[in-house]
């Protein structure tokens, strides 16, 4: 009896594995940072022999590596808001990112409350830089803040689903 069940189970496992393999077509995030891990650091030294500061800035070009270069500043900004009194306020994150030099017109943020008025379990926000996005997620269901570099969507944004207007 066990032998009769083993073959269909093996076929189903193989089919599931092949089906899930198609789900990984987009590239994996370049970095995921939480307060437990040190934020990624930009390239230590230029190749032309000159010296360069590794301090992050929000003056990014639209090159494919712009988002990865800005991830440390993005992460630092998110963590500073998370450590303050407005941990689950999307506006607080957007305002802090604007203060850090990121372009407000390139940002998206999800709602702070559910459709029935309860506080959101998580808030997601993003900044599009060229073909990539800096994405952050915070909230009671997340634990520590999570930041990442992800590919931009072909629709022009970074977040899937309904986002709120950033009109302040």
Coordinates of C-alpha atoms in Angstrom, one line a residue:
X1 CA 0.0 0.0 0.0
X2 CA 2.8 2.4 0.9
X3 CA 4.5 1.7 -2.4
X4 CA 1.3 2.5 -4.3
X5 CA 1.1 5.9 -2.6
X6 CA 4.8 6.7 -3.0
X7 CA 4.7 7.1 -6.8
X8 CA 1.8 9.6 -6.9
X9 CA 3.3 11.6 -4.0
X10 CA 6.6 11.7 -5.8
X11 CA 4.9 12.9 -9.0
X12 CA 3.0 15.6 -7.1
X13 CA 6.2 16.8 -5.4
X14 CA 8.0 17.0 -8.7
X15 CA 5.1 18.9 -10.3
X16 CA 5.0 21.3 -7.4
X17 CA 8.7 21.9 -7.6
X18 CA 8.6 22.6 -11.3
X19 CA 5.6 24.9 -10.8
X20 CA 7.3 26.9 -8.1
X21 CA 10.4 27.1 -10.2
X22 CA 8.4 29.3 -12.6
X23 CA 7.7 31.7 -9.7
X24 CA 11.3 32.7 -9.4
X25 CA 11.6 34.4 -12.8
X26 CA 12.3 37.8 -11.2
X27 CA 15.7 38.4 -9.7
X28 CA 16.2 37.9 -6.0
X29 CA 16.4 41.1 -3.9
X30 CA 20.0 42.5 -3.7
X31 CA 19.8 43.1 0.0
X32 CA 17.5 42.7 2.9
X33 CA 18.4 44.6 6.0
X34 CA 17.0 44.4 9.5
X35 CA 18.4 46.1 12.6
X36 CA 20.0 42.8 13.5
X37 CA 22.3 43.0 10.5
X38 CA 24.7 45.7 9.4
X39 CA 23.4 47.7 6.4
X40 CA 25.2 47.1 3.2
X41 CA 28.1 49.4 2.4
X42 CA 28.8 51.0 -0.9
X43 CA 32.0 50.3 -2.7
X44 CA 35.0 51.0 -0.5
X45 CA 37.4 52.7 -3.0
X46 CA 37.2 53.9 -6.6
X47 CA 39.3 52.2 -9.2
X48 CA 40.9 55.4 -10.4
X49 CA 43.0 55.8 -7.3
X50 CA 41.1 58.9 -6.0
X51 CA 39.5 58.8 -2.6
X52 CA 35.8 58.8 -2.1
X53 CA 33.4 59.1 0.8
X54 CA 31.2 56.0 1.3
X55 CA 28.5 58.1 3.0
X56 CA 25.2 57.5 1.3
X57 CA 23.4 60.3 -0.5
X58 CA 20.0 60.5 -2.1
X59 CA 21.4 62.1 -5.3
X60 CA 21.0 59.0 -7.4
X61 CA 21.2 58.5 -11.2
X62 CA 18.8 56.1 -12.9
X63 CA 21.5 53.5 -13.4
X64 CA 20.8 49.9 -12.3
X65 CA 23.1 50.2 -9.3
X66 CA 21.6 53.5 -8.0
X67 CA 19.1 51.7 -5.8
X68 CA 21.8 49.5 -4.2
X69 CA 24.0 52.5 -3.6
X70 CA 21.1 54.3 -1.9
X71 CA 20.0 51.3 0.2
X72 CA 22.1 52.3 3.3
X73 CA 20.6 55.8 3.5
X74 CA 17.1 54.4 2.9
X75 CA 17.6 51.8 5.6
X76 CA 19.0 54.3 8.1
X77 CA 16.1 56.6 7.5
X78 CA 13.5 53.8 7.9
X79 CA 15.2 52.7 11.1
X80 CA 15.2 56.2 12.5
X81 CA 11.5 56.6 12.0
X82 CA 10.9 53.1 13.4
X83 CA 12.7 54.0 16.6
X84 CA 10.4 57.1 17.1
X85 CA 6.8 57.6 18.1
X86 CA 5.3 57.3 14.6
X87 CA 6.3 53.7 13.8
X88 CA 3.1 52.9 11.8
X89 CA 2.5 56.2 10.1
X90 CA 3.2 56.0 6.4
X91 CA 3.4 59.8 6.2
X92 CA 6.3 59.8 8.8
X93 CA 8.3 57.5 6.5
X94 CA 7.6 59.5 3.4
X95 CA 8.4 62.8 5.1
X96 CA 11.7 61.3 6.5
X97 CA 12.7 60.0 3.1
X98 CA 12.0 63.4 1.5
X99 CA 14.1 65.0 4.2
X100 CA 16.9 62.6 3.4
X101 CA 16.8 63.8 -0.2
X102 CA 14.6 61.1 -2.0
X103 CA 12.1 62.3 -4.6
X104 CA 8.6 62.4 -3.3
X105 CA 7.1 62.0 -6.8
X106 CA 8.9 58.6 -7.1
X107 CA 7.3 57.2 -3.9
X108 CA 4.4 55.0 -3.1
X109 CA 2.9 54.1 0.3
X110 CA 0.1 51.8 1.5
X111 CA -2.6 52.8 3.9
X112 CA -2.1 53.1 7.6
X113 CA -5.5 51.6 8.4
X114 CA -7.6 48.8 7.1
X115 CA -10.9 49.3 5.2
X116 CA -12.8 49.0 8.5
X117 CA -10.6 51.6 10.3
X118 CA -8.3 49.3 12.3
X119 CA -4.6 50.1 12.3
X120 CA -2.7 48.3 9.5
X121 CA -0.6 45.3 10.5
X122 CA 2.1 46.5 8.1
X123 CA 2.9 49.4 5.9
X124 CA 4.9 49.2 2.8
X125 CA 6.5 52.2 1.0
X126 CA 8.9 52.6 -1.9
X127 CA 11.1 54.9 -3.9
X128 CA 11.6 54.1 -7.6
X129 CA 15.2 54.7 -8.9
X130 CA 15.4 53.9 -12.5
X131 CA 14.6 50.2 -13.1
X132 CA 14.8 49.4 -9.4
X133 CA 12.9 50.2 -6.2
X134 CA 13.9 50.7 -2.6
X135 CA 11.1 49.0 -0.7
X136 CA 10.5 49.2 3.1
X137 CA 8.0 47.4 5.2
X138 CA 7.2 48.0 8.9
X139 CA 4.5 47.3 11.3
X140 CA 3.4 45.1 14.2
X141 CA 3.2 41.9 12.0
X142 CA 6.7 42.5 10.6
X143 CA 8.7 43.0 13.7
X144 CA 11.9 44.9 12.8
X145 CA 11.8 47.0 9.7
X146 CA 12.8 45.3 6.4
X147 CA 14.3 47.1 3.5
X148 CA 15.2 45.8 0.1
X149 CA 16.1 46.6 -3.5
X150 CA 13.6 45.0 -5.9
X151 CA 13.0 45.3 -9.6
X152 CA 10.5 48.0 -10.6
X153 CA 7.1 46.9 -12.1
X154 CA 6.5 47.3 -15.8
X155 CA 3.4 49.4 -14.8
X156 CA 5.8 52.1 -13.6
X157 CA 5.5 51.7 -9.9
X158 CA 7.1 49.6 -7.2
X159 CA 4.1 48.3 -5.2
X160 CA 1.4 45.9 -6.2
X161 CA -2.2 46.7 -5.1
X162 CA -3.8 49.8 -3.8
X163 CA -1.6 52.6 -2.5
X164 CA -2.6 56.0 -1.0
X165 CA -2.1 59.4 -2.6
X166 CA 1.0 61.2 -1.4
X167 CA -0.6 64.7 -1.6
X168 CA 0.8 66.5 1.3

